[in-house]
mmCIF file of C-alpha atoms and ligand atoms in Angstrom:
data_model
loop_
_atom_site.group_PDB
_atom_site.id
_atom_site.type_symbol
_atom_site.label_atom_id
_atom_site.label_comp_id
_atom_site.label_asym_id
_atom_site.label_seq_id
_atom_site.Cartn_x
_atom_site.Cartn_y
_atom_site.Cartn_z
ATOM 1 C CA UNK A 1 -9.101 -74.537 -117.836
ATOM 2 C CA UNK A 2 -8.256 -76.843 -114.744
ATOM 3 C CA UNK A 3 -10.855 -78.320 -112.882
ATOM 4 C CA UNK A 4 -10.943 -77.442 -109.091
ATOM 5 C CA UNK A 5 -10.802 -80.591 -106.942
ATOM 6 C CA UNK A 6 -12.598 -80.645 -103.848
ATOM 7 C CA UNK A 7 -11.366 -82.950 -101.151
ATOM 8 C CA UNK A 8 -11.590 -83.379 -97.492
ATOM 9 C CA UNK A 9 -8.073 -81.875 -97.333
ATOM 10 C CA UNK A 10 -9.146 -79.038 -99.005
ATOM 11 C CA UNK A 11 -9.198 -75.401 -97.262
ATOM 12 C CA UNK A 12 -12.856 -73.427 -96.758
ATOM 13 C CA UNK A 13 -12.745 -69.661 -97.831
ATOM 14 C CA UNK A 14 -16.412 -67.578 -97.934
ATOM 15 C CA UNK A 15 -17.271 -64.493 -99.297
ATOM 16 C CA UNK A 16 -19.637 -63.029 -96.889
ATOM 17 C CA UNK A 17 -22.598 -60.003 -97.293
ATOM 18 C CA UNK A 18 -25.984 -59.091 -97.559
ATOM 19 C CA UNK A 19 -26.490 -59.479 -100.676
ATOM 20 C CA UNK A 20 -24.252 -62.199 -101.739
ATOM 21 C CA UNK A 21 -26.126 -63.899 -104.537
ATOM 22 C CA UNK A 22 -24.214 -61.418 -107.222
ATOM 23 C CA UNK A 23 -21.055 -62.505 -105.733
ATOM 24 C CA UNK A 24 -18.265 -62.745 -108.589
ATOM 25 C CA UNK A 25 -15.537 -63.591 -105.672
ATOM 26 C CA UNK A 26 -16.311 -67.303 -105.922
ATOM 27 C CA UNK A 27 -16.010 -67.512 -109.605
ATOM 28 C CA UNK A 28 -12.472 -65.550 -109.320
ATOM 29 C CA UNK A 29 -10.985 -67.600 -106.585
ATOM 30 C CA UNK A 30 -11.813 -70.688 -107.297
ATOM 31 C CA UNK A 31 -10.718 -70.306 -111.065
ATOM 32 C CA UNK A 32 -7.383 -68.870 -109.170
ATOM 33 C CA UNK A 33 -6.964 -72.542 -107.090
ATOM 34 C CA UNK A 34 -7.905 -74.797 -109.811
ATOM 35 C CA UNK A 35 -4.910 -73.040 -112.105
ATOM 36 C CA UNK A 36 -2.442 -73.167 -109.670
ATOM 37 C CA UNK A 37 -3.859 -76.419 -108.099
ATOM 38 C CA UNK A 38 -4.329 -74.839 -104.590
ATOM 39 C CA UNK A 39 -6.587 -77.147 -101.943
ATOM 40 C CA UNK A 40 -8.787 -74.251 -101.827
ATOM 41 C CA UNK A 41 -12.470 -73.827 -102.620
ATOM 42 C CA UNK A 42 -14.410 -70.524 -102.124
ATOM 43 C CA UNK A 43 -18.239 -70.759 -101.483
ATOM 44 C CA UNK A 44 -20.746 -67.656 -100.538
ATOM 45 C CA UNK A 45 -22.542 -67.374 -97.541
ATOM 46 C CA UNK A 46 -25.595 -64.818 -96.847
ATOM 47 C CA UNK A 47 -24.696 -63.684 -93.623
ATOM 48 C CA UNK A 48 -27.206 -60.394 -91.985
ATOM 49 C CA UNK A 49 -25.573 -57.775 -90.114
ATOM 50 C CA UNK A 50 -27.395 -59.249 -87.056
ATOM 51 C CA UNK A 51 -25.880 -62.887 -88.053
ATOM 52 C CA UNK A 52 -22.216 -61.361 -88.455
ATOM 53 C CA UNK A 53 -21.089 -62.081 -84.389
ATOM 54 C CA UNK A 54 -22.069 -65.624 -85.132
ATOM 55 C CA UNK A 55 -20.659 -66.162 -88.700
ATOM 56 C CA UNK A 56 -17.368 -65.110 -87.154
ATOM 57 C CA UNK A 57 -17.618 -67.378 -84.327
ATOM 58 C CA UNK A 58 -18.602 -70.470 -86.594
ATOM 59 C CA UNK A 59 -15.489 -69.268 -88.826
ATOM 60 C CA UNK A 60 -13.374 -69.856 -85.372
ATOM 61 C CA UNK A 61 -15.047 -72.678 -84.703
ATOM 62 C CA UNK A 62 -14.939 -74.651 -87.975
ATOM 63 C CA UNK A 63 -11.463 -73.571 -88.929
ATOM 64 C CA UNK A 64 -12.277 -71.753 -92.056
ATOM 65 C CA UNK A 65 -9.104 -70.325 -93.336
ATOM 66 C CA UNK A 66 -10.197 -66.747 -94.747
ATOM 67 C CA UNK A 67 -13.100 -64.540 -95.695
ATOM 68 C CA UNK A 68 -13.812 -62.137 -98.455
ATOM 69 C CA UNK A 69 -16.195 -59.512 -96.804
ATOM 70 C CA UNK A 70 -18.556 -57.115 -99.199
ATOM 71 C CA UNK A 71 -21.261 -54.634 -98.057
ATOM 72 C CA UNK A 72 -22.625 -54.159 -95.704
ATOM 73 C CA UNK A 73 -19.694 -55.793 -93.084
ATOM 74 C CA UNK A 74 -16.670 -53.917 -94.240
ATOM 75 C CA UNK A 75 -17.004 -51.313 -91.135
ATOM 76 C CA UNK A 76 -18.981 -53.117 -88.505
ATOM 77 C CA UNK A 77 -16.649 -56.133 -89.088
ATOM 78 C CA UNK A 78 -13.879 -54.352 -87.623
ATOM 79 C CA UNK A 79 -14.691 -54.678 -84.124
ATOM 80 C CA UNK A 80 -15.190 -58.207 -84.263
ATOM 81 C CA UNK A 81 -11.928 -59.218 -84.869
ATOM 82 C CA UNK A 82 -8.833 -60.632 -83.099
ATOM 83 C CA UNK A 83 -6.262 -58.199 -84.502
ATOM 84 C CA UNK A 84 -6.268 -55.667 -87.852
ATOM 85 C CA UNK A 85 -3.154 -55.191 -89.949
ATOM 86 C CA UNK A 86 -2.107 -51.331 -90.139
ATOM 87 C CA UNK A 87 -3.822 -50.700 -93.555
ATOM 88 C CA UNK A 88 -6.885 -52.019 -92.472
ATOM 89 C CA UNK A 89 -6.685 -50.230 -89.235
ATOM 90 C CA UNK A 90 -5.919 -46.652 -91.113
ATOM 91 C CA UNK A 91 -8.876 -46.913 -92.865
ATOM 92 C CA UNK A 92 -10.905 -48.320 -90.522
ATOM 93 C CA UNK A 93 -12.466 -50.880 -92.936
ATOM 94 C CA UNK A 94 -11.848 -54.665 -93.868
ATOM 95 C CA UNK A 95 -12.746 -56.753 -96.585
ATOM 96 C CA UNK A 96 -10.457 -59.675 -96.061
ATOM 97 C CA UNK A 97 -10.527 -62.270 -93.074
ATOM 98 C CA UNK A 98 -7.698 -64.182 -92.526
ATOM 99 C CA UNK A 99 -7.752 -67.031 -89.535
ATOM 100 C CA UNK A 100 -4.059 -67.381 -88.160
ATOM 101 C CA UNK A 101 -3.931 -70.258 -86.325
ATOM 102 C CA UNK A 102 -7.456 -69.465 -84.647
ATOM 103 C CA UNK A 103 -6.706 -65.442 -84.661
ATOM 104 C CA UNK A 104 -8.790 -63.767 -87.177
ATOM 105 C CA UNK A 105 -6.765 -60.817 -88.845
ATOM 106 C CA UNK A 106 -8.358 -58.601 -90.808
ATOM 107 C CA UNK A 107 -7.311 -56.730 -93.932
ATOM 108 C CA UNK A 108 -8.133 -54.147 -96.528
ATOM 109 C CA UNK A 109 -6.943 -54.998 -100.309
ATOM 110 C CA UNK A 110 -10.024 -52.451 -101.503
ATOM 111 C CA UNK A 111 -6.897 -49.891 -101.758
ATOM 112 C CA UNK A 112 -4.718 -52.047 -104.199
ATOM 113 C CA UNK A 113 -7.667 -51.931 -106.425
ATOM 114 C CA UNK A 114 -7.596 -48.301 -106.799
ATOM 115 C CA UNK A 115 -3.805 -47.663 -107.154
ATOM 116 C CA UNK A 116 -2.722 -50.286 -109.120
ATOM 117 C CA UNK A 117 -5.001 -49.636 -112.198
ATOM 118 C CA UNK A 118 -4.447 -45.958 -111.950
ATOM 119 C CA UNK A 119 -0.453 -46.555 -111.412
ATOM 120 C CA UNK A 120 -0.378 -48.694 -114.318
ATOM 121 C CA UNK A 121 -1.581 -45.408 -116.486
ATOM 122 C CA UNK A 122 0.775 -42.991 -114.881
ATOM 123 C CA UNK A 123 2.046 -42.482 -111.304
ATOM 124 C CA UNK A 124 -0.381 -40.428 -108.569
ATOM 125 C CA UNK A 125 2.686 -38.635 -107.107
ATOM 126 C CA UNK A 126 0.789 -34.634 -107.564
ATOM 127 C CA UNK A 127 -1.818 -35.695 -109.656
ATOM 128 C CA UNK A 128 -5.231 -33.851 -108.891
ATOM 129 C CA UNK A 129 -8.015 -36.975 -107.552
ATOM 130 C CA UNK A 130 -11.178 -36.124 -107.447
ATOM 131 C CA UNK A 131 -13.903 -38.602 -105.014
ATOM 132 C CA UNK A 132 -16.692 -39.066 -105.512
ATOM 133 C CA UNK A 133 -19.106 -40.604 -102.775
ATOM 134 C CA UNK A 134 -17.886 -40.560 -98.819
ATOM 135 C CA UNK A 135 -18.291 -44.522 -97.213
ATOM 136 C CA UNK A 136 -16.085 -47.417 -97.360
ATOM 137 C CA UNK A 137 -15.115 -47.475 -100.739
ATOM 138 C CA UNK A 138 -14.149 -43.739 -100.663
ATOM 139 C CA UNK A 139 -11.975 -44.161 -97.823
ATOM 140 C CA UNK A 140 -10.105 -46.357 -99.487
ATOM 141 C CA UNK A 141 -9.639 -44.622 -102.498
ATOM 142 C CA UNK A 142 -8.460 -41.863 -100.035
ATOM 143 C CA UNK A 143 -5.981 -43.299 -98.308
ATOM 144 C CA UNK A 144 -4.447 -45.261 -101.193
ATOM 145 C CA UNK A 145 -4.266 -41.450 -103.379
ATOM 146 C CA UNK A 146 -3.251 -40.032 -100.458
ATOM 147 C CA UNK A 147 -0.349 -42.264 -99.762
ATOM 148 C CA UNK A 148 0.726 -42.286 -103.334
ATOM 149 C CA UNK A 149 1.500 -38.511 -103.274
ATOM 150 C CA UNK A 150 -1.796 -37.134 -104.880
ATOM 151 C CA UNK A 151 -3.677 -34.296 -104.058
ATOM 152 C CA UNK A 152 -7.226 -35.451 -102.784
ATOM 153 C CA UNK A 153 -10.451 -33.666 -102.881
ATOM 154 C CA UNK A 154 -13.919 -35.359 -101.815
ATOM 155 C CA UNK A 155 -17.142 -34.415 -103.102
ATOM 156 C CA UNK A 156 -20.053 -35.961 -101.318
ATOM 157 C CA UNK A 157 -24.028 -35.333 -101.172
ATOM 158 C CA UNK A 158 -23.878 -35.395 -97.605
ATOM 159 C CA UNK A 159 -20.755 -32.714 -97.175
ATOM 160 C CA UNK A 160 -19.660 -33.502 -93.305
ATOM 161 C CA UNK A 161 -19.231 -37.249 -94.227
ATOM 162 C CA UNK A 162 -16.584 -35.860 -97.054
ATOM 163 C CA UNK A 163 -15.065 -33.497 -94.459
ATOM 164 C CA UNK A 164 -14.710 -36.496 -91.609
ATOM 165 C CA UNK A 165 -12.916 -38.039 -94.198
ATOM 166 C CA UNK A 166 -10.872 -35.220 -95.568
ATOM 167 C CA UNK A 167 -9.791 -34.499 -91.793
ATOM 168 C CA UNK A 168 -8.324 -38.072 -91.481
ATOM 169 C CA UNK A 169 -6.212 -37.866 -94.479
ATOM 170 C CA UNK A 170 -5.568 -33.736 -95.064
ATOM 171 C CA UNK A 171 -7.982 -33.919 -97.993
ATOM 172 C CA UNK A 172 -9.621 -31.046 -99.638
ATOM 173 C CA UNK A 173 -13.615 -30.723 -99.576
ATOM 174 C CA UNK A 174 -15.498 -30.021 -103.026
ATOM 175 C CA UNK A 175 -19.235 -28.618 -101.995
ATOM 176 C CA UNK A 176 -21.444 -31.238 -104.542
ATOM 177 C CA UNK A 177 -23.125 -27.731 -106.336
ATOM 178 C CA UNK A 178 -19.517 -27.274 -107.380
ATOM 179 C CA UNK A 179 -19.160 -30.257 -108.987
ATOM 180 C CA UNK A 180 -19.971 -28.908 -112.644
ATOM 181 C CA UNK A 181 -16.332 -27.174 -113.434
ATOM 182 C CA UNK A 182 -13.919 -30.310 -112.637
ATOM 183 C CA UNK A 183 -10.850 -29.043 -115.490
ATOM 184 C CA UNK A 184 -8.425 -29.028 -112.974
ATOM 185 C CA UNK A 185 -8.797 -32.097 -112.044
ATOM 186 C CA UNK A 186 -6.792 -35.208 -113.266
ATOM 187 C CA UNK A 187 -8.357 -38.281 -112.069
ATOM 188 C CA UNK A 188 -12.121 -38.539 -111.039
ATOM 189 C CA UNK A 189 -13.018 -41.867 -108.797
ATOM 190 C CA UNK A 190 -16.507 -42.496 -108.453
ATOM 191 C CA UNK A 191 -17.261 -44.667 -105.046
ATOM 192 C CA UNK A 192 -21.207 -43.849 -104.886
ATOM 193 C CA UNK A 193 -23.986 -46.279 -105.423
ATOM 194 C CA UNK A 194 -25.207 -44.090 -108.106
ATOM 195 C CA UNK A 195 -24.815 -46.097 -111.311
ATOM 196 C CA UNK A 196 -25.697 -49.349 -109.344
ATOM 197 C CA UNK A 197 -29.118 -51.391 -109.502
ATOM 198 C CA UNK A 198 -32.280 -48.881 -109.395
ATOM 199 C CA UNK A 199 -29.767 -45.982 -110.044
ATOM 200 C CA UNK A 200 -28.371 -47.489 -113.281
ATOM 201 C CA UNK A 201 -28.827 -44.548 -115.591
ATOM 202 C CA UNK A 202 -27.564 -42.180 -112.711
ATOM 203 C CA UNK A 203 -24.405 -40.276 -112.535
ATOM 204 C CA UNK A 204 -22.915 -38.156 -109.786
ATOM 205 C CA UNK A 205 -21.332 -35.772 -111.646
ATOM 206 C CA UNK A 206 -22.953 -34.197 -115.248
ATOM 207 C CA UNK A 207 -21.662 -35.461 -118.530
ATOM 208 C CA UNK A 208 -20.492 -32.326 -119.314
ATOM 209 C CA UNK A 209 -18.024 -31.888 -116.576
ATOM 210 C CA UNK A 210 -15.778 -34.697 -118.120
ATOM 211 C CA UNK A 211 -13.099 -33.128 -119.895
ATOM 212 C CA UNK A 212 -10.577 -35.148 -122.123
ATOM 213 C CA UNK A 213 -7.444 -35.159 -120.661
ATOM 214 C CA UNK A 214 -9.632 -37.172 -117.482
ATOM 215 C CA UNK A 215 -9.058 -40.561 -115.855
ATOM 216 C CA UNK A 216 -12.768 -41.751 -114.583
ATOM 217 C CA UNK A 217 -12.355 -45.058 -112.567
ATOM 218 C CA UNK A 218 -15.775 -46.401 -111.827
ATOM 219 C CA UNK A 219 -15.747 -48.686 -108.645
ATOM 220 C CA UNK A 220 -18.862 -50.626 -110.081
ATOM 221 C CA UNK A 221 -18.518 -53.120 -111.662
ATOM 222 C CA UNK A 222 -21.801 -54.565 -112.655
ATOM 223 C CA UNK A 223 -23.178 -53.164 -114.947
ATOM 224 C CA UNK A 224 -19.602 -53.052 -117.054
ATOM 225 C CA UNK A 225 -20.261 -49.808 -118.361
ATOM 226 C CA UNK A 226 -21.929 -47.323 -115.800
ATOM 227 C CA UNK A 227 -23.515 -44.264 -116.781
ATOM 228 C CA UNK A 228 -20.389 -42.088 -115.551
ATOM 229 C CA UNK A 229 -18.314 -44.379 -117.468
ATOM 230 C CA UNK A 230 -20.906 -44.281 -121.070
ATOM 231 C CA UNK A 231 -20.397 -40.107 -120.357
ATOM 232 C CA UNK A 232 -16.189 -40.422 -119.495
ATOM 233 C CA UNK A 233 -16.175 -42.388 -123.245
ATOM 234 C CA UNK A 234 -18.209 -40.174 -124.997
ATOM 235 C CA UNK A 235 -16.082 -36.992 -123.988
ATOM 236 C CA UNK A 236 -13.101 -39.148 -125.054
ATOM 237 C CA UNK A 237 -11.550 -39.466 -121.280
ATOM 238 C CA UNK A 238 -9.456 -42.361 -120.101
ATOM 239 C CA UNK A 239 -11.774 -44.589 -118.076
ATOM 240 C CA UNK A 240 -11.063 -47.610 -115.779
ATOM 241 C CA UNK A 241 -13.711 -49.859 -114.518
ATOM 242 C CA UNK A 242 -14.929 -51.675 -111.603
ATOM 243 C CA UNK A 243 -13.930 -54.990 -113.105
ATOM 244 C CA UNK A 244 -10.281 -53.617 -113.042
ATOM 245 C CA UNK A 245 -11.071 -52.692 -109.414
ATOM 246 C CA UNK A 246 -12.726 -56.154 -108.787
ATOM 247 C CA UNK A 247 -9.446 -57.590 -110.311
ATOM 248 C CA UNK A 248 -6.836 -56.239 -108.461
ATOM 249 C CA UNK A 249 -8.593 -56.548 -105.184
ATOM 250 C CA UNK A 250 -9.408 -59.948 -105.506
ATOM 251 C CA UNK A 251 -5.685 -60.880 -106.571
ATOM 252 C CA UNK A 252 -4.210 -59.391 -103.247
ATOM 253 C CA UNK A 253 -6.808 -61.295 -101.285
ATOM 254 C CA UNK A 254 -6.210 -64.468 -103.126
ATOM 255 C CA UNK A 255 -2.606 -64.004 -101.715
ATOM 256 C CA UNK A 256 -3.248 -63.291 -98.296
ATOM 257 C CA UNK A 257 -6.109 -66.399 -98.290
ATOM 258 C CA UNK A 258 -3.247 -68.900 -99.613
ATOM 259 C CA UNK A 259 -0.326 -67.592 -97.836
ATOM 260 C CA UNK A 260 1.613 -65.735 -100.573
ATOM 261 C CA UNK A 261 0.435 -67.690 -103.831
ATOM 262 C CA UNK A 262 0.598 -65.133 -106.382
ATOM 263 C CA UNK A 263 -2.309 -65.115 -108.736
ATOM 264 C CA UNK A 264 -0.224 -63.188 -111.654
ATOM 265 C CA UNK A 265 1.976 -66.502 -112.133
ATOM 266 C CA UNK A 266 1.214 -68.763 -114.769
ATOM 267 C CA UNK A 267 -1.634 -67.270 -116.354
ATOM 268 C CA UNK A 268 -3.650 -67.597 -113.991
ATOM 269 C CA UNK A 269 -4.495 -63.785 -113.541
ATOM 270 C CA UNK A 270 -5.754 -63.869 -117.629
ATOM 271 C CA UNK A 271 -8.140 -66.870 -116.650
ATOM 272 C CA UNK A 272 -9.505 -64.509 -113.427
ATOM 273 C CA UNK A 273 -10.084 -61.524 -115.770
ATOM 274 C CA UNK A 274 -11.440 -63.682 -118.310
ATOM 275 C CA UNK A 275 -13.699 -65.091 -115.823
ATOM 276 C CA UNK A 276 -15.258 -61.729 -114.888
ATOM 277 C CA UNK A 277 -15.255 -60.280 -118.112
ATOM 278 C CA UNK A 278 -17.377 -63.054 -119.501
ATOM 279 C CA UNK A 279 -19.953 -62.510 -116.539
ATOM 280 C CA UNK A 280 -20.280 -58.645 -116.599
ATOM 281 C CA UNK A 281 -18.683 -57.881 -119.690
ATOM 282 C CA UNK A 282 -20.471 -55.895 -122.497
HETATM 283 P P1 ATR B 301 -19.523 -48.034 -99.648
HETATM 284 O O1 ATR B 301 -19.158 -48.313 -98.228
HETATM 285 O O2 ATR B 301 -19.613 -49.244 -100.517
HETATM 286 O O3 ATR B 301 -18.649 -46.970 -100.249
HETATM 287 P P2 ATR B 301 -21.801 -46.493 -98.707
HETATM 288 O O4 ATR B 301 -21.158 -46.308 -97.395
HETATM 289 O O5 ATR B 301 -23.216 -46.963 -98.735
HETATM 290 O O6 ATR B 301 -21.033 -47.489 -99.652
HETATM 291 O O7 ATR B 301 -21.667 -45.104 -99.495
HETATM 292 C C1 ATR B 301 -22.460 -44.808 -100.577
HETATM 293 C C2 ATR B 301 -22.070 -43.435 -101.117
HETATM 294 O O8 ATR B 301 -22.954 -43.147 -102.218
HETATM 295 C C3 ATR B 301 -22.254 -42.308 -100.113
HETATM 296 O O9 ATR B 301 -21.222 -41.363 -100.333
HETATM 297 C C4 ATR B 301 -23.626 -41.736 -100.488
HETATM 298 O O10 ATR B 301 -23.791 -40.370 -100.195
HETATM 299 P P3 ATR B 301 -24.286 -39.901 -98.734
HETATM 300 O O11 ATR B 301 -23.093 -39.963 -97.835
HETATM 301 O O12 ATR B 301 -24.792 -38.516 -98.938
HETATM 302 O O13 ATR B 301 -25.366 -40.863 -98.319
HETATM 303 C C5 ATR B 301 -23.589 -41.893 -101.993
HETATM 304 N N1 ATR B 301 -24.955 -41.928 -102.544
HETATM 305 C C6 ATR B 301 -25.845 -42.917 -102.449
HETATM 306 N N2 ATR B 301 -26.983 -42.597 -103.082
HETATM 307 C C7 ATR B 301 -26.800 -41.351 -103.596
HETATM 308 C C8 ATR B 301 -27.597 -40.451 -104.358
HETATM 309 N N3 ATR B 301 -28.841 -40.774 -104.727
HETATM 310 N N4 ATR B 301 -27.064 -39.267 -104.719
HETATM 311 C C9 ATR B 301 -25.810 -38.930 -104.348
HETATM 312 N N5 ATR B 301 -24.993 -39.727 -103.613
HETATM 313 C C10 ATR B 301 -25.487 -40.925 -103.250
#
């Protein structure tokens, strides 16, 4: 693999959140500039939701070319901003920064991590997707189903968070006690936390809901194999995983950060995915 070379030349990209310790993003994109030879770097900054006003005005002030934004910012981020592009406006969240000539634009790539590994399987157009969970995350997943022809349904512990949602984008609404006969759904997308740190034997949905002919995409993607994914494999359904998520997300950004680079040239989305693999792989 090709060493990154850091020079005074080089452009400053951060991921930003609170947590950002666990960050993969840096290991991604700076794999991503080395292979392609990109003046790039990528570093992480811990940045508190109090601290975000500031960060953004440091970004402005020290020309740093583009942000990759993770929880908690994605919403409160919004506001912040110089101008949104219409995705990231739609849903109403961002988790890419991108300063224009001093105008910080912000985007949403979350999206193209949901469609794309579920497209590469089979198209959405009709298929019956089920989400799971009702923040950021979920929104996106809406909105990129949605737009690809499927026919939604949320399911969320808190129901009126799943039925803001499901008013934006003519969803349906699944009450969570109903959530134990899923057949006639196609595609199942878990966006909550459970399955994530303290919750890492927790599932949304029980094991014995997962039927066969189901795709379960898992938006976690550390720990590689989440207890709704262990159950999904078990019943012999298709499963996709946060890393594939992570992936695809990360490529788009990696584009809009470098001005249309494309990752998936030369190899250099294999060394990304090999990258990722080796940290949270099994
Ligand atoms: P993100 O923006 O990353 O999607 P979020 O806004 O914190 O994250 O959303 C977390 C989701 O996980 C929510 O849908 C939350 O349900 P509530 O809206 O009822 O809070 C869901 N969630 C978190 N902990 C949960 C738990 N113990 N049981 C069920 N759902 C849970």
């Amino acid at each position: 693999m090709s060493p990154l070379t850091i020079t005074a030349h080089s452009s400053l990209c951060l991921v930003i959140g609170d947590p950002i310790s666990h960050s993969l993003s840096p290991a991604i994109h700076n794999a991503g500039y080395a292979a392609l030879k990109l003046p790039f770097v990528m570093a992480a900054a811990h940045v508190t939701p109090e601290k975000l006003r500031d960060a953004l005005r440091g970004m402005r002030a020290m020309n740093i070319r583009g942000l990759a934004v993770t929880m908690p910012h994605k919403i409160s981020i919004v506001k912040l901003l110089d101008a949104l592009d219409s995705t990231a406006q739609e849903i109403g969240a961002v988790n890419t920064v991108v300063n224009e000539g001093g105008k910080l634009v912000g985007y949403n790539t979350d999206w193209i991590g949901i469609v794309k590994p579920l497209e590469r399987l089979a198209p959405l157009r009709s298929k019956k997707v089920l989400v799971l969970g009702a923040g950021g995350a979920a929104q996106a997943a809406v909105f990129g189903c949605t737009g690809r022809g499927a026919q939604v349904t949320i399911c969320n512990r808190t129901i009126n968070k799943a039925r803001t949602i499901a008013r934006t984008w003519k969803a349906a609404v699944l009450p969570i006690e109903k959530s134990s006969d899923l057949a006639a759904f196609d595609v199942i997308i878990n966006t909550t936390s459970l399955g994530m740190g303290a919750l890492t034997d927790e599932s949304p949905i029980p094991a014995s809901a997962i039927c066969k002919h189901h795709t379960v995409f898992e938006t976690i993607y550390d720990p590689f194999s989440t207890r709704i994914i262990r159950d999904a494999e078990a019943q012999g359904a298709t499963v996709l995983r946060g890393v594939d998520m992570f992936l695809e997300q990360g490529l788009a950004q990696f584009e809009l950060h470098t001005g249309g680079n494309n990752p998936g040239v030369n190899g250099t989305r294999e060394v990304m995915e090999k990258i990722l693999r080796n940290a949270v792989g099994p």
